[in-house]
Structures are given as C-alpha cells and as structure tokens.
Amino acid sequence: METLKYVPKSIVVTMRGAQISQPGGDFEIVEREIPKPGRGQVRIKVQACGVCHSDVLAKEGLRPGIQYSRIPGPEVVGFIYQVGDGVSNWGMGQRVGVGWHGGHDGTCRECRRGDFNSCRNLQIPGISYDGGYEEYMVAPVEALVSIPDSLNDAETAPLLCSGVTNYNSLRHSGAMPGDLVAVQGIGGLGHVGIQFAQKFGYEVIAIGRGQEDAALAEKLGAIEYIDSHTTNAAAELQRLGGAKAILATAPSAKAMSELVNGLAPHGKLLVVGASSDLIEVRPIQLITGSKILQGWSTGTPADSEDTLHFAKLTGVRPMVEMYPLEKTAEAYARMMSGKAQYRVVLIMRHH
Ligand SMILES: [Zn+2]
C-alpha cells in the first residue's frame, strides 16, 4: 500500500459534511467516513467552498442521474491531504482548488480534439460526485487547479466558477483594449466581471436595475452606470458608440433580449447568467452588423489557473459573505435570496 505512508499519525476516521438525501430535501449536517482517494485521485482537506446558484441542480434534483445522498459544492479550495496511486505531479500539502470542471474522460471526440471543457462525460463536483460542502473531498487530478500563495481561501473559491466564467468569456470575446464593453447585472458574477473588464483595459459600462448599485459599479471600475429601469440601455450603448461585447450576467432573458440592439457591428452578447426563459431576438437584429449571440460555460482547470494568476497580478477579488459548514442551509438560503453581497462561501473549521 503505497499510499499508507501519507496517512497522518493521529488518524481521524470521520468528518462532517452537508448532504442532500433526496431531490428537494433540506441540508443535513452528517458525520461521514473520510473518503479515500482512488487511483489518479487526491484527497483534499477543504478550507472553503463557494455556494453557487448551480447548487440548485443537486439540491432540487434538476439534473438526471444524480445519486443521493449527495454533497454539493463546485467551488472548492483546500490542500492535498492524501495522494492516490499513480499520481506523480501533485504532492502532499499543495494548495489546490476544484471548480465546475471536475474531470474529463480524455477519450471522447471533443477531448481527442483538446476541447476538454466540452467533454461528453464531463464530471461536475457536487453533481457527478461529492463536492466541497464537507471537510475532506476526493477529486481526480485532471480537475485540480493550483492556487497561488497570495490568494486567500474565501476569495479564491468563487474565482473557480464565476471568476473563470467572466475571465474566459471576456478574453475570448474579441474585444480589444480600449473597446467599449458592457457588463449587465451587478451581482455574484457581474461584480467580478466589471473588475476583469476594467483590468483588461476596456471602457466598461455597467448596466443594472435601480440606482443602488451605481456607486459600487463605479468603484469596481465602470466609467458609467446605466439604470435600465429609467434608461433605454441599448440606445445609451449606441449613443456611446456600441458595445464590442456585452457580458450578460443577470439571469434574465428579457433583460438580455433588450441589449442586443446595444451591440456594435461584430459585437458579441456573452450569455453567462443561467435562466430557462427565452431570449427573443429577430434575425434581422443579428444580420445587421453581423452580431453574435454566444453562451459561455466556465473553463478548464488550466483556464482557472490563468484566472487566478491574473487576479493575483491585478487585484481582482470577489466580495464574499462567510458562513461555517453547520450553517449551510442558511448560507444557501442567503445565496438563493439574491441579496448576498456578493458571493456566499462556506469556511471549514476542522476539529
Ligand atoms: Zn471527453
């Protein structure tokens, strides 16, 4: 047993986790056996885990094939506490994270073309296997993200999901430094999106509902704030020259539909706020000026490392509210209320 040498002297055999026993069930704080890493896996001592809106999929059973009981949590930060067989490039004590991209098969058509993010058998922590709402979790090495020392646990967790989504979609948007870029929604995604956009050198316009977020949007790097309650945001973007990209983060298809006319020629509406209602756009709106409507889903672990490196260099950080594991239900409710400022993160206190 090659792995035995890594087991610490005082062997703790159980840990706490927040599980969902059945679709639609409540969070239960349970004592469980500490999971062991298999071949090609590591055990992570979890330090922090973001509470993401996508956790609703596991909690309510909105995705087929989820096996219960299930521990949610796809924004995990910790350090490697045990290494499984066959793992050579990651070591004990190394700070790591796991985001939405929780593993790929390496054999499907997309993986063979190097498009790991589109893997047909993509694994998602908290959905395909237990995520980070627990003191220790097991993850495959291809899902691991190396974390720079200067980033703290609580602020790093959301960067592995909302952070990489913002960073990756913007850097592939085609917008160049100095271009006009709008960020719609000043929430969990948008308040980080504004920062990335500003650090990329864009002329950033923030779009929100009401005046309450205006001061924060400008503090985060927007040069102008548009209140879509009182102003036609698309018309205002056109008055400013048209947006090369609009990062649409608020989960409102109606609000997104209203922004298509704010795009510059060849401009791109980046759809990242997940909702299931319909975006309405007339073909002629897209044809005139060859506009583009594009969805975007997070990124690979390597993309997450790029995101963290950039955040380290530029100071981009999410704003977080922290809760202990035993208050998972409260933390989840706070996230679902939409009132959190702006990301909710569980902090582990190991005993
Ligand atoms: Zn694959």
Tab-separated table of N, CA and C in Angstrom, residues 11-12 37 46-47 52-53 63 109 121 124 136-137 148 154 160 182 190 206 222 237 244 253 296 302 305:
chain	number	residue	atom	x	y	z
A	11	ILE	N	-5.030	9.316	13.439
A	11	ILE	CA	-5.960	9.030	12.354
A	11	ILE	C	-7.382	9.425	12.743
A	12	VAL	N	-7.917	10.431	12.048
A	12	VAL	CA	-9.307	10.818	12.207
A	12	VAL	C	-10.076	10.057	11.145
A	37	PRO	N	-8.774	8.496	-1.512
A	37	PRO	CA	-8.552	8.691	-2.952
A	37	PRO	C	-8.222	7.378	-3.646
A	46	VAL	N	-10.577	20.362	2.744
A	46	VAL	CA	-11.292	21.536	2.245
A	46	VAL	C	-11.162	22.684	3.251
A	47	GLN	N	-10.822	23.858	2.766
A	47	GLN	CA	-10.743	25.055	3.607
A	47	GLN	C	-11.926	25.991	3.362
A	52	CYS	N	-22.902	28.232	-4.816
A	52	CYS	CA	-23.162	28.737	-6.167
A	52	CYS	C	-24.616	28.475	-6.534
A	53	HIS	N	-25.182	29.327	-7.394
A	53	HIS	CA	-26.582	29.110	-7.794
A	53	HIS	C	-26.777	27.755	-8.461
A	63	ARG	N	-31.151	17.730	-12.445
A	63	ARG	CA	-30.331	17.130	-13.489
A	63	ARG	C	-30.459	15.617	-13.364
A	109	ARG	N	-14.712	12.305	-28.431
A	109	ARG	CA	-14.346	13.054	-29.638
A	109	ARG	C	-13.827	14.460	-29.288
A	121	ASN	N	-18.469	13.446	-21.300
A	121	ASN	CA	-18.642	12.815	-19.979
A	121	ASN	C	-18.046	13.707	-18.891
A	124	ILE	N	-18.838	16.856	-12.789
A	124	ILE	CA	-19.055	18.112	-12.079
A	124	ILE	C	-19.087	17.821	-10.581
A	136	TYR	N	-13.450	16.925	3.948
A	136	TYR	CA	-12.483	16.289	3.038
A	136	TYR	C	-13.226	15.828	1.796
A	137	MET	N	-12.656	16.038	0.658
A	137	MET	CA	-13.272	15.502	-0.555
A	137	MET	C	-12.215	14.863	-1.437
A	148	PRO	N	-2.141	30.133	-6.181
A	148	PRO	CA	-1.003	30.945	-5.714
A	148	PRO	C	-1.119	31.252	-4.220
A	154	ALA	N	-11.150	32.083	1.009
A	154	ALA	CA	-12.535	32.503	0.785
A	154	ALA	C	-12.685	33.263	-0.534
A	160	LEU	N	-13.106	30.227	-8.966
A	160	LEU	CA	-13.055	28.953	-9.683
A	160	LEU	C	-14.336	28.673	-10.468
A	182	ALA	N	-19.805	46.260	-22.103
A	182	ALA	CA	-20.819	46.442	-21.061
A	182	ALA	C	-20.937	45.188	-20.214
A	190	GLY	N	-21.457	39.525	-11.994
A	190	GLY	CA	-21.167	40.836	-12.576
A	190	GLY	C	-20.188	41.683	-11.786
A	206	ALA	N	-21.443	49.643	-16.853
A	206	ALA	CA	-22.232	48.692	-16.055
A	206	ALA	C	-23.711	48.978	-16.254
A	222	ALA	N	-16.286	50.596	-13.451
A	222	ALA	CA	-17.127	51.057	-14.559
A	222	ALA	C	-16.980	52.571	-14.701
A	237	LEU	N	-26.054	52.623	-25.059
A	237	LEU	CA	-24.812	51.995	-25.558
A	237	LEU	C	-24.534	52.463	-26.990
A	244	LYS	N	-18.655	46.380	-28.069
A	244	LYS	CA	-17.975	45.262	-28.755
A	244	LYS	C	-18.334	43.942	-28.086
A	253	ALA	N	-33.607	36.570	-19.222
A	253	ALA	CA	-33.578	36.527	-20.690
A	253	ALA	C	-34.175	37.798	-21.275
A	296	TRP	N	-21.544	30.869	-22.707
A	296	TRP	CA	-20.199	30.525	-22.232
A	296	TRP	C	-20.295	29.794	-20.902
A	302	ALA	N	-6.940	24.547	-16.360
A	302	ALA	CA	-5.858	25.427	-16.817
A	302	ALA	C	-6.368	26.862	-16.993
A	305	GLU	N	-6.455	28.368	-13.646
A	305	GLU	CA	-5.125	28.814	-13.200
A	305	GLU	C	-4.765	30.157	-13.829
